[in-house]
Structures are given as C-alpha cells and as structure tokens.
CSV table of C-alpha atoms in Angstrom, one decimal:
chain,number,residue,atom,x,y,z
A,235,MET,CA,0.2,0.2,0.0
A,236,GLU,CA,3.0,2.5,-0.1
A,237,ASN,CA,2.6,5.3,-2.1
A,238,ILE,CA,-0.9,5.6,-2.5
A,239,LEU,CA,-1.5,8.9,-1.2
A,240,LEU,CA,0.3,10.6,-3.8
A,241,PRO,CA,-1.9,9.3,-6.9
A,242,MET,CA,-4.6,9.6,-4.5
A,243,ILE,CA,-4.1,13.3,-4.4
A,244,VAL,CA,-3.6,13.9,-7.8
A,245,ALA,CA,-6.5,11.8,-9.2
A,246,ALA,CA,-8.5,14.1,-6.4
A,247,PHE,CA,-6.9,17.6,-7.9
A,248,VAL,CA,-7.8,16.6,-11.5
A,249,ALA,CA,-11.3,15.2,-10.7
A,250,ALA,CA,-12.1,18.9,-9.6
A,251,SER,CA,-10.4,20.3,-12.1
A,252,ALA,CA,-12.8,18.1,-14.7
A,253,SER,CA,-16.0,18.2,-12.8
A,254,LEU,CA,-16.0,21.9,-12.0
A,255,LEU,CA,-15.5,22.4,-16.0
A,256,GLY,CA,-18.2,19.5,-16.5
A,257,SER,CA,-20.6,21.9,-14.7
A,258,PHE,CA,-20.7,24.1,-17.6
A,259,ALA,CA,-20.6,21.4,-20.1
A,260,ILE,CA,-23.7,20.5,-18.5
A,261,LEU,CA,-25.2,24.1,-18.4
A,262,LYS,CA,-24.6,24.2,-22.0
A,263,ARG,CA,-25.8,21.2,-22.8
A,264,MET,CA,-22.4,20.1,-24.9
A,265,ALA,CA,-21.6,16.7,-22.8
A,266,LEU,CA,-20.8,15.3,-26.0
A,267,VAL,CA,-18.3,17.8,-27.0
A,268,GLY,CA,-16.2,16.5,-24.2
A,269,ASP,CA,-16.6,13.0,-24.8
A,270,ALA,CA,-15.1,13.4,-28.2
A,271,LEU,CA,-12.5,15.5,-27.5
A,272,SER,CA,-11.0,12.9,-25.1
A,273,HIS,CA,-10.6,10.9,-28.4
A,274,VAL,CA,-9.1,13.3,-29.7
A,275,ALA,CA,-5.9,13.1,-27.7
A,276,LEU,CA,-5.6,9.5,-28.6
A,277,PRO,CA,-3.7,9.9,-31.6
A,278,GLY,CA,-1.8,12.9,-30.3
A,279,MET,CA,-0.6,10.3,-27.6
A,280,ALA,CA,0.3,7.7,-30.3
A,281,LEU,CA,2.2,9.9,-32.6
A,282,ALA,CA,4.1,11.0,-29.2
A,283,LEU,CA,4.8,7.4,-28.3
A,284,LEU,CA,6.2,6.5,-31.8
A,285,PHE,CA,8.5,9.6,-32.0
A,286,GLN,CA,9.1,9.3,-28.2
A,287,PHE,CA,8.1,12.6,-27.0
A,288,ASN,CA,6.0,13.0,-24.1
A,289,PRO,CA,2.6,11.9,-24.8
A,290,PHE,CA,0.7,14.5,-22.6
A,291,ILE,CA,2.6,17.1,-25.1
A,292,GLY,CA,1.0,15.0,-27.9
A,293,ALA,CA,-2.4,15.0,-26.6
A,294,ILE,CA,-2.4,18.8,-25.8
A,295,ALA,CA,-1.2,19.6,-29.6
A,296,PHE,CA,-3.7,17.3,-30.9
A,297,LEU,CA,-6.3,18.7,-28.5
A,298,PHE,CA,-5.7,22.9,-29.4
A,299,VAL,CA,-5.7,21.8,-33.3
A,300,THR,CA,-9.5,20.4,-32.2
A,301,VAL,CA,-10.5,23.2,-30.3
A,302,VAL,CA,-9.4,25.9,-32.4
A,303,GLY,CA,-11.6,23.6,-35.1
A,304,ILE,CA,-15.1,23.4,-32.9
A,305,TRP,CA,-14.8,27.4,-32.3
A,306,ILE,CA,-14.1,27.7,-35.9
A,307,ILE,CA,-17.1,25.3,-37.2
A,308,GLU,CA,-19.5,27.2,-34.1
A,309,TYR,CA,-18.6,30.7,-35.3
A,310,ARG,CA,-18.0,30.3,-39.2
A,311,SER,CA,-19.8,27.7,-40.6
A,312,SER,CA,-23.3,26.3,-40.8
A,313,LEU,CA,-22.4,23.0,-40.6
A,314,SER,CA,-24.0,21.0,-37.2
A,315,LEU,CA,-21.3,20.8,-34.8
A,316,ASP,CA,-22.8,17.3,-33.6
A,317,THR,CA,-22.3,15.9,-37.1
A,318,ILE,CA,-18.5,16.9,-36.7
A,319,VAL,CA,-18.2,15.4,-33.3
A,320,GLY,CA,-19.8,12.4,-34.6
A,321,VAL,CA,-17.7,11.4,-37.6
A,322,PHE,CA,-14.4,13.1,-37.1
A,323,PHE,CA,-13.7,12.5,-33.5
A,324,THR,CA,-14.5,8.8,-34.0
A,325,ALA,CA,-12.4,8.6,-36.6
A,326,SER,CA,-9.4,10.0,-34.8
A,327,LEU,CA,-10.0,7.7,-31.7
A,328,ALA,CA,-9.7,4.3,-34.5
A,329,ALA,CA,-7.0,6.4,-36.5
A,330,GLY,CA,-5.0,6.4,-32.5
A,331,ALA,CA,-5.8,3.0,-32.1
A,332,LEU,CA,-4.3,2.1,-35.3
A,333,VAL,CA,-1.6,4.0,-34.6
A,334,MET,CA,-0.6,3.0,-31.4
A,335,PRO,CA,1.5,0.1,-29.9
A,336,GLU,CA,-1.0,-2.5,-28.0
A,337,HIS,CA,0.2,-2.3,-24.5
A,338,ASP,CA,0.3,1.4,-24.4
A,339,LEU,CA,-2.9,1.5,-26.1
A,340,ILE,CA,-4.9,-0.6,-23.0
A,341,GLU,CA,-3.2,2.4,-20.5
A,342,ALA,CA,-4.2,5.0,-23.2
A,343,LEU,CA,-7.7,3.9,-23.4
A,344,PHE,CA,-8.2,3.3,-19.7
A,345,GLY,CA,-5.6,5.1,-17.9
A,346,ASN,CA,-3.3,4.7,-14.9
A,347,ILE,CA,-2.4,7.4,-12.7
A,348,THR,CA,-0.6,5.3,-10.2
A,349,ASP,CA,2.5,4.9,-11.9
A,350,LEU,CA,3.0,9.0,-12.3
A,351,THR,CA,6.1,10.0,-11.4
A,352,VAL,CA,6.6,12.8,-8.8
A,353,ALA,CA,7.3,15.5,-10.6
A,354,GLU,CA,4.2,14.7,-13.1
A,355,SER,CA,2.3,14.5,-9.7
A,356,VAL,CA,3.4,17.8,-9.1
A,357,PHE,CA,3.0,19.0,-12.7
A,358,SER,CA,-0.5,17.7,-12.8
A,359,ILE,CA,-1.6,19.3,-9.6
A,360,THR,CA,-0.3,22.7,-10.4
A,361,LEU,CA,-2.0,22.5,-13.7
A,362,SER,CA,-5.1,21.4,-11.8
A,363,VAL,CA,-5.1,24.6,-9.5
A,364,LEU,CA,-4.4,27.0,-12.6
A,365,LEU,CA,-7.6,25.5,-13.9
A,366,ILE,CA,-9.8,25.3,-11.0
A,367,VAL,CA,-8.5,29.5,-10.1
A,368,LEU,CA,-9.1,30.1,-14.0
A,369,ILE,CA,-12.9,28.8,-13.6
A,370,LEU,CA,-13.7,30.5,-10.7
A,371,SER,CA,-12.8,33.8,-12.2
A,372,ILE,CA,-14.8,33.6,-15.1
A,373,TYR,CA,-17.4,31.6,-13.5
A,374,LYS,CA,-20.3,34.3,-13.6
A,375,LYS,CA,-19.7,35.4,-17.0
A,376,LEU,CA,-19.8,31.5,-18.2
A,377,THR,CA,-23.0,31.2,-16.7
A,378,LEU,CA,-24.6,34.0,-18.1
A,379,ASN,CA,-23.2,32.6,-21.3
A,380,MET,CA,-24.8,29.8,-21.2
A,381,VAL,CA,-28.2,31.1,-20.0
A,382,SER,CA,-28.5,33.5,-22.3
A,383,GLU,CA,-25.3,34.7,-25.0
A,384,GLU,CA,-27.9,37.9,-25.9
A,385,MET,CA,-28.1,39.2,-22.1
A,386,ALA,CA,-24.2,38.3,-21.9
A,387,GLN,CA,-23.4,40.1,-24.7
A,388,SER,CA,-26.0,43.4,-23.6
A,389,ILE,CA,-23.7,43.7,-20.8
A,390,GLY,CA,-20.5,43.9,-22.7
A,391,ILE,CA,-19.3,39.8,-22.2
A,392,ARG,CA,-17.1,39.2,-25.3
A,393,ASN,CA,-18.7,35.6,-25.5
A,394,LYS,CA,-16.6,34.5,-28.4
A,395,ARG,CA,-13.6,34.6,-26.6
A,396,LEU,CA,-14.9,33.5,-23.7
A,397,GLU,CA,-16.1,30.2,-25.1
A,398,PHE,CA,-12.9,29.8,-26.5
A,399,ILE,CA,-11.1,30.2,-23.1
A,400,TYR,CA,-13.1,27.5,-21.7
A,401,LEU,CA,-12.5,25.4,-24.5
A,402,LEU,CA,-8.8,25.6,-24.0
A,403,ALA,CA,-9.5,25.0,-20.2
A,404,PHE,CA,-12.0,21.8,-21.3
A,405,ALA,CA,-9.0,20.7,-23.6
A,406,LEU,CA,-6.3,21.1,-20.7
A,407,ALA,CA,-8.4,19.2,-18.4
A,408,VAL,CA,-9.2,16.7,-20.4
A,409,ALA,CA,-5.0,16.1,-21.7
A,410,LEU,CA,-5.0,16.2,-17.8
A,411,GLY,CA,-7.5,13.5,-17.0
A,412,ILE,CA,-6.6,10.8,-19.6
A,413,ARG,CA,-3.6,9.7,-17.6
A,414,PHE,CA,-6.4,9.1,-14.6
A,415,VAL,CA,-9.5,7.6,-16.3
A,416,GLY,CA,-8.1,7.2,-20.0
A,417,ALA,CA,-9.4,8.4,-23.6
A,418,LEU,CA,-12.3,6.2,-23.8
A,419,LEU,CA,-13.7,7.1,-20.6
A,420,MET,CA,-12.4,10.6,-20.2
A,421,GLY,CA,-15.9,11.9,-21.2
A,422,SER,CA,-17.3,10.3,-17.6
A,423,LEU,CA,-15.1,12.1,-15.5
A,424,VAL,CA,-16.3,15.4,-16.9
A,425,ILE,CA,-19.7,14.5,-17.5
A,426,ILE,CA,-21.0,12.3,-14.5
A,427,PRO,CA,-20.1,14.3,-11.5
A,428,ALA,CA,-22.1,17.3,-12.7
A,429,ALA,CA,-25.0,15.3,-13.9
A,430,SER,CA,-25.0,13.8,-10.3
A,431,ALA,CA,-25.1,17.3,-8.9
A,432,LYS,CA,-28.1,19.0,-11.0
A,433,ASN,CA,-29.9,16.2,-10.1
A,434,ILE,CA,-30.1,17.7,-6.4
A,435,ALA,CA,-28.8,21.2,-6.7
A,436,ARG,CA,-31.3,24.0,-6.9
A,437,SER,CA,-28.4,26.9,-6.7
A,438,LEU,CA,-25.5,27.3,-8.8
A,439,ARG,CA,-23.2,27.1,-6.1
A,440,SER,CA,-24.3,23.8,-4.5
A,441,PHE,CA,-24.6,22.6,-8.1
A,442,MET,CA,-20.8,23.7,-8.5
A,443,THR,CA,-19.8,22.4,-5.2
A,444,GLY,CA,-21.8,19.2,-5.4
A,445,SER,CA,-19.8,18.3,-8.8
A,446,VAL,CA,-16.6,19.2,-7.3
A,447,VAL,CA,-17.3,16.8,-4.2
A,448,PHE,CA,-18.8,14.0,-5.9
A,449,GLY,CA,-15.6,14.1,-8.5
A,450,VAL,CA,-13.1,14.5,-5.8
A,451,ALA,CA,-15.0,11.4,-3.5
A,452,ALA,CA,-14.8,9.3,-6.3
A,453,ALA,CA,-11.8,9.7,-7.4
A,454,SER,CA,-9.7,9.1,-4.4
A,455,ILE,CA,-11.9,6.2,-3.3
A,456,GLY,CA,-11.5,5.1,-6.9
A,457,ILE,CA,-8.1,5.0,-6.7
A,458,TYR,CA,-8.1,3.3,-2.9
A,459,ILE,CA,-10.1,0.3,-4.2
A,460,SER,CA,-8.3,-0.4,-7.2
A,461,ARG,CA,-4.6,-0.4,-5.4
A,462,LEU,CA,-6.9,-2.5,-2.9
A,463,TYR,CA,-8.0,-5.1,-5.5
A,464,ALA,CA,-4.9,-4.4,-7.7
A,465,MET,CA,-7.2,-3.4,-10.6
A,466,THR,CA,-7.3,-0.2,-13.1
A,467,PRO,CA,-8.3,2.8,-11.0
A,468,GLY,CA,-10.2,4.5,-14.2
A,469,PRO,CA,-13.3,2.3,-15.0
A,470,ILE,CA,-13.8,1.8,-11.1
A,471,PHE,CA,-13.6,5.9,-10.8
A,472,ILE,CA,-16.4,5.7,-13.4
A,473,MET,CA,-18.6,2.8,-11.3
A,474,ILE,CA,-18.6,4.9,-8.3
A,475,SER,CA,-19.4,8.1,-10.1
A,476,SER,CA,-22.4,6.2,-12.1
A,477,GLY,CA,-23.4,4.8,-8.2
A,478,ILE,CA,-23.4,8.5,-7.0
A,479,PHE,CA,-25.3,9.6,-10.2
A,480,ILE,CA,-27.8,6.5,-9.7
A,481,THR,CA,-28.3,7.9,-6.1
A,482,THR,CA,-29.0,11.0,-6.9
A,483,LEU,CA,-31.5,10.2,-9.3
A,484,ILE,CA,-33.4,8.7,-6.7
A,485,ILE,CA,-33.0,11.5,-4.4
A,486,ARG,CA,-34.5,13.8,-7.1
A,487,GLN,CA,-37.6,11.6,-8.2
A,488,LEU,CA,-38.3,11.2,-4.3
A,489,ARG,CA,-38.2,14.9,-3.9
A,490,LYS,CA,-40.2,15.7,-7.0
A,491,PRO,CA,-44.1,14.8,-5.6
A,492,LEU,CA,-42.8,17.0,-2.4
A,493,SER,CA,-41.8,20.0,-4.0
A,494,GLY,CA,-44.4,20.4,-6.6
A,495,ARG,CA,-42.5,21.2,-9.1
A,496,ALA,CA,-44.7,22.7,-11.9
A,497,SER,CA,-44.6,22.6,-15.7
B,124,MET,CA,-31.0,65.2,-28.6
B,125,LYS,CA,-30.5,61.6,-30.5
B,126,VAL,CA,-29.8,58.8,-28.8
B,127,LEU,CA,-29.7,56.4,-31.7
B,128,THR,CA,-29.2,56.8,-35.3
B,129,VAL,CA,-30.0,54.1,-37.6
B,130,LYS,CA,-29.1,54.5,-41.6
B,131,ASN,CA,-29.8,52.5,-44.6
B,132,LEU,CA,-29.6,48.9,-42.1
B,133,ASN,CA,-29.4,45.7,-44.5
B,134,ILE,CA,-29.5,42.4,-42.9
B,135,GLU,CA,-29.8,39.1,-45.1
B,136,PHE,CA,-29.9,35.5,-43.5
B,137,GLY,CA,-28.3,33.0,-46.3
B,138,GLY,CA,-29.6,35.5,-49.3
B,139,ALA,CA,-33.1,36.1,-48.3
B,140,LYS,CA,-33.4,40.2,-47.1
B,141,VAL,CA,-35.1,40.4,-43.6
B,142,ILE,CA,-34.2,43.8,-42.7
B,143,GLU,CA,-33.9,46.4,-45.8
B,144,ASP,CA,-32.9,50.0,-46.5
B,145,LEU,CA,-34.2,51.0,-42.7
B,146,SER,CA,-33.6,54.4,-41.3
B,147,PHE,CA,-34.7,56.1,-38.4
B,148,ASP,CA,-33.6,57.6,-35.1
B,149,VAL,CA,-34.2,57.6,-31.5
B,150,GLU,CA,-34.7,60.9,-29.5
B,151,LYS,CA,-33.5,60.6,-25.8
B,152,GLY,CA,-36.5,60.3,-23.3
B,153,GLU,CA,-39.0,58.6,-25.6
B,154,VAL,CA,-40.8,55.5,-25.8
B,155,LEU,CA,-40.0,53.9,-29.7
B,156,ALA,CA,-42.3,51.2,-30.3
B,157,VAL,CA,-41.5,48.8,-33.3
B,158,ILE,CA,-44.5,47.0,-34.5
B,159,GLY,CA,-45.3,44.7,-37.2
B,160,PRO,CA,-46.6,41.3,-38.1
B,161,ILE,CA,-44.6,38.2,-37.6
B,162,GLY,CA,-41.5,37.4,-39.0
B,163,ALA,CA,-41.3,41.1,-40.1
B,164,GLY,CA,-37.9,41.4,-38.7
B,165,LYS,CA,-38.5,43.1,-35.2
B,166,THR,CA,-36.4,40.8,-33.1
B,167,VAL,CA,-33.7,40.7,-35.8
B,168,LEU,CA,-33.8,44.6,-35.6
B,169,ILE,CA,-33.6,44.9,-32.0
B,170,LYS,CA,-30.6,42.2,-32.0
B,171,SER,CA,-28.9,43.8,-34.2
B,172,LEU,CA,-29.0,46.6,-32.3
B,173,ILE,CA,-27.3,45.5,-29.5
B,174,GLY,CA,-24.5,44.2,-31.9
B,175,LEU,CA,-25.8,40.8,-32.1
B,176,ILE,CA,-26.4,40.3,-35.8
B,177,PRO,CA,-23.9,41.5,-38.3
B,178,HIS,CA,-25.4,43.6,-40.5
B,179,ARG,CA,-24.7,46.3,-43.4
B,180,GLY,CA,-25.9,49.7,-43.2
B,181,GLU,CA,-24.9,52.1,-39.8
B,182,ILE,CA,-26.5,51.4,-36.5
B,183,ALA,CA,-25.0,54.7,-34.6
B,184,TRP,CA,-25.6,55.0,-30.0
B,185,SER,CA,-24.7,58.4,-29.2
B,186,PRO,CA,-21.0,58.2,-27.0
B,187,GLY,CA,-21.4,56.9,-23.6
B,188,ILE,CA,-24.9,55.5,-24.1
B,189,LYS,CA,-25.6,52.6,-21.8
B,190,THR,CA,-28.4,49.9,-22.9
B,191,GLY,CA,-30.5,47.3,-21.2
B,192,TYR,CA,-31.9,44.8,-22.8
B,193,VAL,CA,-34.6,42.4,-22.0
B,194,PRO,CA,-35.0,39.2,-24.4
B,195,GLN,CA,-38.1,37.7,-25.8
B,196,ARG,CA,-38.2,34.8,-24.5
B,197,MET,CA,-35.0,32.4,-22.5
B,198,ASP,CA,-35.2,28.8,-23.7
B,199,ILE,CA,-34.0,27.6,-19.5
B,200,GLU,CA,-35.0,24.3,-18.1
B,201,THR,CA,-37.1,24.0,-15.0
B,202,ASP,CA,-34.2,23.0,-13.1
B,203,VAL,CA,-31.5,24.9,-14.1
B,204,PRO,CA,-29.5,25.0,-10.9
B,205,LEU,CA,-29.7,29.0,-10.7
B,206,THR,CA,-31.6,30.6,-7.9
B,207,VAL,CA,-33.2,34.0,-9.2
B,208,ARG,CA,-30.4,35.9,-6.8
B,209,GLU,CA,-27.6,33.7,-8.4
B,210,PHE,CA,-29.0,35.2,-11.6
B,211,PHE,CA,-28.8,39.0,-10.5
B,212,ARG,CA,-25.2,38.1,-9.0
B,213,LEU,CA,-24.1,37.1,-12.5
B,214,ARG,CA,-23.6,41.2,-13.7
B,215,GLY,CA,-21.0,41.2,-11.1
B,216,ALA,CA,-19.8,43.6,-8.7
B,217,GLU,CA,-22.8,46.1,-9.3
B,218,ALA,CA,-25.3,43.4,-8.3
B,219,THR,CA,-25.1,44.6,-4.7
B,220,ASP,CA,-27.9,43.2,-2.3
B,221,LYS,CA,-29.2,47.0,-1.5
B,222,LYS,CA,-29.4,47.2,-5.4
B,223,ILE,CA,-31.2,44.4,-6.0
B,224,ALA,CA,-34.1,45.0,-3.2
B,225,GLU,CA,-34.1,48.4,-5.1
B,226,THR,CA,-34.9,47.1,-8.7
B,227,LEU,CA,-37.4,44.5,-7.3
B,228,ALA,CA,-39.4,47.0,-5.6
B,229,PHE,CA,-39.3,48.4,-9.3
B,230,VAL,CA,-40.9,45.9,-11.0
B,231,GLN,CA,-43.0,44.8,-7.9
B,232,LEU,CA,-41.6,41.6,-7.1
B,233,ASP,CA,-41.9,40.2,-3.8
B,234,HIS,CA,-37.8,39.8,-1.8
B,235,GLU,CA,-38.9,36.0,-1.9
B,236,ILE,CA,-38.5,35.2,-5.1
B,237,LEU,CA,-34.6,35.7,-4.6
B,238,ARG,CA,-34.2,32.3,-3.1
B,239,LYS,CA,-36.4,30.5,-6.1
B,240,GLY,CA,-35.0,28.7,-9.0
B,241,PHE,CA,-34.6,31.0,-12.1
B,242,GLY,CA,-36.4,27.9,-14.2
B,243,GLU,CA,-39.6,27.3,-11.9
B,244,ILE,CA,-40.7,31.2,-11.3
B,245,SER,CA,-43.7,31.9,-14.1
B,246,VAL,CA,-42.8,33.2,-17.4
B,247,GLY,CA,-44.6,36.5,-16.3
B,248,GLN,CA,-42.0,36.8,-12.8
B,249,ARG,CA,-39.4,36.1,-15.3
B,250,GLN,CA,-40.1,38.7,-17.5
B,251,ARG,CA,-40.1,41.3,-14.5
B,252,VAL,CA,-37.0,39.5,-13.6
B,253,LEU,CA,-35.7,40.3,-16.3
B,254,VAL,CA,-36.9,44.0,-16.8
B,255,ALA,CA,-35.5,44.4,-13.2
B,256,TRP,CA,-31.9,42.5,-14.5
B,257,ALA,CA,-31.7,45.2,-17.0
B,258,VAL,CA,-32.3,48.3,-15.1
B,259,LEU,CA,-29.9,47.3,-12.6
B,260,GLY,CA,-27.0,48.0,-14.7
B,261,SER,CA,-28.4,51.9,-15.3
B,262,PRO,CA,-28.7,51.6,-18.8
B,263,ASP,CA,-29.6,54.8,-20.4
B,264,VAL,CA,-31.9,53.3,-23.0
B,265,LEU,CA,-34.0,50.1,-22.4
B,266,ILE,CA,-34.4,47.6,-25.4
B,267,PHE,CA,-37.5,45.4,-24.7
B,268,ASP,CA,-38.5,42.3,-26.7
B,269,GLU,CA,-42.0,41.9,-26.1
B,270,PRO,CA,-43.1,37.9,-25.7
B,271,THR,CA,-46.0,37.3,-27.9
B,272,ALA,CA,-48.2,35.3,-26.1
B,273,ASP,CA,-46.6,33.9,-22.6
B,274,ILE,CA,-48.0,36.3,-20.3
B,275,ASP,CA,-51.3,37.2,-19.3
B,276,ILE,CA,-52.9,40.8,-20.1
B,277,ALA,CA,-52.7,41.9,-16.8
B,278,GLY,CA,-49.2,40.9,-16.3
B,279,GLN,CA,-48.4,42.7,-19.5
B,280,GLU,CA,-50.5,45.7,-18.4
B,281,SER,CA,-48.5,46.3,-15.4
B,282,ILE,CA,-45.3,45.7,-17.1
B,283,TYR,CA,-45.9,48.5,-19.3
B,284,LYS,CA,-47.0,50.9,-16.5
B,285,MET,CA,-43.8,49.8,-15.0
B,286,LEU,CA,-41.9,50.7,-18.3
B,287,TYR,CA,-43.8,53.8,-18.5
B,288,HIS,CA,-43.0,54.9,-14.7
B,289,LEU,CA,-39.1,54.1,-15.7
B,290,GLN,CA,-39.2,56.2,-18.5
B,291,LYS,CA,-41.2,59.1,-16.9
B,292,ASN,CA,-39.0,59.4,-13.3
B,293,ILE,CA,-35.5,58.4,-14.3
B,294,GLY,CA,-35.7,59.9,-18.2
B,295,LEU,CA,-35.0,56.4,-19.4
B,296,THR,CA,-35.4,56.0,-23.1
B,297,VAL,CA,-37.2,53.0,-24.4
B,298,ILE,CA,-37.2,51.0,-27.6
B,299,LEU,CA,-40.0,48.1,-27.5
B,300,VAL,CA,-41.2,45.7,-29.7
B,301,SER,CA,-44.9,45.8,-29.3
B,302,HIS,CA,-47.8,43.4,-31.0
B,303,ASP,CA,-50.4,45.3,-28.9
B,304,LEU,CA,-51.5,48.6,-30.6
B,305,ASN,CA,-53.4,49.6,-27.5
B,306,VAL,CA,-49.9,50.0,-25.5
B,307,VAL,CA,-48.8,52.0,-28.7
B,308,TYR,CA,-51.4,54.1,-28.4
B,309,ARG,CA,-50.9,55.2,-25.1
B,310,HIS,CA,-47.4,54.9,-23.8
B,311,ALA,CA,-45.4,55.1,-27.3
B,312,GLN,CA,-44.5,59.0,-28.7
B,313,THR,CA,-43.1,57.6,-31.7
B,314,VAL,CA,-43.7,54.3,-33.5
B,315,LEU,CA,-42.0,52.4,-36.2
B,316,CYS,CA,-43.8,50.0,-38.6
B,317,LEU,CA,-41.7,47.6,-39.5
B,318,ASN,CA,-42.3,45.1,-42.2
B,319,ARG,CA,-38.7,44.2,-43.7
B,320,LYS,CA,-38.5,47.5,-44.6
B,321,ASN,CA,-40.1,51.1,-43.1
B,322,LEU,CA,-43.6,51.5,-43.7
B,323,CYS,CA,-44.6,54.5,-41.5
B,324,PHE,CA,-42.7,56.1,-38.5
B,325,GLY,CA,-43.8,59.0,-36.2
B,326,ALA,CA,-46.2,59.8,-33.8
B,327,PRO,CA,-48.9,57.1,-33.2
B,328,LYS,CA,-51.9,59.2,-33.8
B,329,GLU,CA,-50.6,60.7,-37.2
B,330,VAL,CA,-49.0,57.5,-38.9
B,331,LEU,CA,-51.5,54.7,-37.5
B,332,SER,CA,-54.1,55.1,-40.4
B,333,SER,CA,-56.1,52.4,-41.0
B,334,GLU,CA,-54.7,52.3,-44.5
B,335,GLN,CA,-51.4,52.3,-43.1
B,336,LEU,CA,-52.1,49.2,-40.9
B,337,LEU,CA,-53.4,47.1,-43.5
B,338,ALA,CA,-50.7,47.7,-45.5
B,339,LEU,CA,-48.3,46.7,-42.7
B,340,TYR,CA,-50.5,43.7,-41.3
B,341,GLY,CA,-51.3,42.3,-45.0
B,342,GLY,CA,-54.8,43.3,-45.5
B,343,GLU,CA,-55.2,43.4,-49.7
B,344,GLY,CA,-52.5,41.7,-50.1
B,345,ALA,CA,-50.0,44.4,-49.9
B,346,PHE,CA,-47.3,42.9,-48.0
B,347,PHE,CA,-47.6,39.5,-50.1
B,348,ASP,CA,-46.8,41.2,-53.2
B,349,HIS,CA,-44.2,43.1,-52.1
B,350,ARG,CA,-42.3,39.8,-51.0
B,351,HIS,CA,-42.4,38.6,-54.6
B,352,GLU,CA,-40.1,41.3,-55.6
B,353,THR,CA,-37.1,40.2,-53.9
C-alpha cells in the first residue's frame, strides 16, 4: 500500500478541475463535445509514443488544434457541430488505436495514474489548481453566457472569446484526466459528477460544489479500491461515479412530488 | 437629443433580406414602439441594435449610451441550478443586495423570489426579473422585446405601467417591440411600422391610419405582393 497517497491526491485534483469544468458543459448541454475531445487526444498520444516524446504534449497539441477547429466551426460555418463531432472524432479514436502499440493502447484507453512520477504529479496538481482558479474567476460570465448569450452580450461580455477560453481549459482538463481514466472514459470524468450534482442542486453554488465533491470523492475512493484489489483505477472511478449518479437520481425522483415542481 | 441613429440598415440571412434599407432615429427620453406582423424582422432589428447580428449600414449610438436588454424569451430548463438571486449576481459587483432590492421593488416583485429557482418561477415573473436585471445596470436606453403570448393580459399591462413609470421618473429611453396597438397608442411617442422595410415612422396618431395598418399587416395582399419583388 505504499505510495498510494500521492496518486490519490493527484486524482482528487484532476477530478476537481474536470468536474468543475463539467458543470458548465452540462449547463451548455455540450456533454458530447467533452467526450469527443478526449478521443482526439488519442492519435496525439500515439504519435508521441512513436516518436518518443511526452504523450501529454502530443495530446495537448491535438486537443489544441481540435478546440480551434470546434470554435471555428461553431462561428464560421453552418455545419452542425454534432455531426462533425460524431464522424471526425470517432475516426481519430480509430486512427489512434491503429497507430498505437498494443500495450500503450490499453493504458491510453483506460488510464493509469498510479505510475506517475513525483514531477508529473506536481505538474498535474499545479495545472489542476490553475484550471480551478481560471474557472472560478470567469464562472459568472460563463454561466450568463450559457443561460443567455444575448444578455451576456448586452452587458459587454465577449462571448466568442469567453467560449474559446472555456474550450481551451476543457482541452487542458482532458489532457490531464486522460492519464487517470483514459481516453475512452474521459468524457465521464467531466460529465458524471456534474450530472449527479444537477440532480439535486437548486442553486449554482450547490451545483458547482456538489460536482467537485462528487468528483473528488469518487476519484480518491476509486484509487484506494483499485490499489486494494490491484485493478485499473479509471473504470472503478466511473463505476463509483455512476453509483453516485443513480443515488442522486433517486433522491431527485423522491423529492419531486414533495416540492411540487410545476410545468 | 438623439440617442440612436440607424441609417440604411440591411440584414440578410442566407441571401434572404430580413431588413431592407431601414432608417430611423430615437430621441432621448422617448418610447419608440416597433410594430409589425410576425416575421417582419422586429426581433432581428432589436438584436442588431445590441450588436448580436452582423449587418450592413449604420447603427450609431450616441457616445456613452448604456443599453439594457430584455430578450423576448429564454430557453431555460425548469430545473436549471440557478436561483434568482444568483442570476442577479451574474452581473458582477454592481449587483449588490441593496441594488437588487431596489430594482425588485421597481418591478413589483416580492423579495421572496430571490430564493426561488430561475427556471421554476412563472414566465411572467421571469419577465419582470429580466426587466429588473436590465434596469439594475442603470441603462440610458432599455430595449424590450415583448413576448408574444406567454404572459397574461394583466401581467402585460403592469409591465407597461412599470416601463412608463421608469421612463417618466428616470428619463429612460425605451425601445420596445409590441404586438398590442393599445399599448402603442397609450405609451409610445413614436412608432416604427416594420415589415422588412420601414413602412411608417412618426407619432402613433399621425402615422397609424387604417390604410397603413392594412398595408402593414397584409390586408389585401399589400405585403405579400412586395415580397415577390425580391
């Protein structure tokens, strides 16, 4: 059981930043984009492994190009983002899977945070903290942008720039999280804690807090259990998160008739 | 004093002209009502005024003019995790408790509403919250896109009373889209009849002849014939 504390802390921080970002993806109803972004990281990582540089750099590079692409598609063309996401991004998952050596593929798809070096851990924690600070400094603008772009514009918020910053932050969170849960499950790291929080939260504050608490709890417990039974932590995290989601869903259903939610 | 000058405004969506060669101006402190049938380009005009829609031609606000905007509708999930108080706070530092309380009194909403979910209040209540939200920024011009059918008559009447009150007491200029000619006659100093083009512009009693209304709302095919020219 030695050395379990560091991966637990790293996972907690990575999950905190991912689920905080996820709460805005849920508000914007763009859960699919998060999922797709994580797939794009795969060919980047594959190339990095082939040419022997840091997979994180490869993932970031591909994610950055994709984010710019998504942003341009959203503003400059009339193509449906969903369609592009559905076709192009699954294709990049396939491409990544073809190029990547088999052993690395399993790790890239399902993640493994437990073999991080101390330097990598410190880097991950620092970047997570920066992401959290960034999101907390723009969350009001982000929320307004997601509730009504028009009202945001009317008080001088530059929507396009804001959305670009958000997408970049999202890409960074994905690159961080891939080490933990892998490319295949990354979407869930971002979405499930936020979706669970939305089931029971009525205010923005409780929504964001709940999302982070659920993410951090599932991440730390996930690492612990995975070490206990010598299993891959990513899938365990997702199972715990899904358990939390179902619980909150039941709570929501039980509450419904009591609160008399109209319309 | 003019607060807004619009000159030769043209807006197209995919080759279809939505606004064509529109020119008008707005004086400080007046209520300008924009009227016209559904699909006449009223909401498009409003959105272009606050810079949301690309256009050709000139939309010139006087220097330093601050606008407040009340959208026609918002697609909000009933369970959106956002309280009314938090919605006000999204404005940033200017939304202090004191200011929020003041503007709530303006729109005649109970303080209790702050604790409710933004998605669970009624459409009429949300409309007032939106007006309060816009007024909270102390705008010089309030741009109000009237919702078509969601709000009951009594609710609408009091919103106009409230806007009228604001205009009188704090010299607010109001640009509103309206579907109700009674409102236009009673509260507007100027009316702009819009059906892609500027069909009339002036004081309601002078320009709103029955022939004009017939032309505007498509009686005798006046409006449909025009459409075929493009």
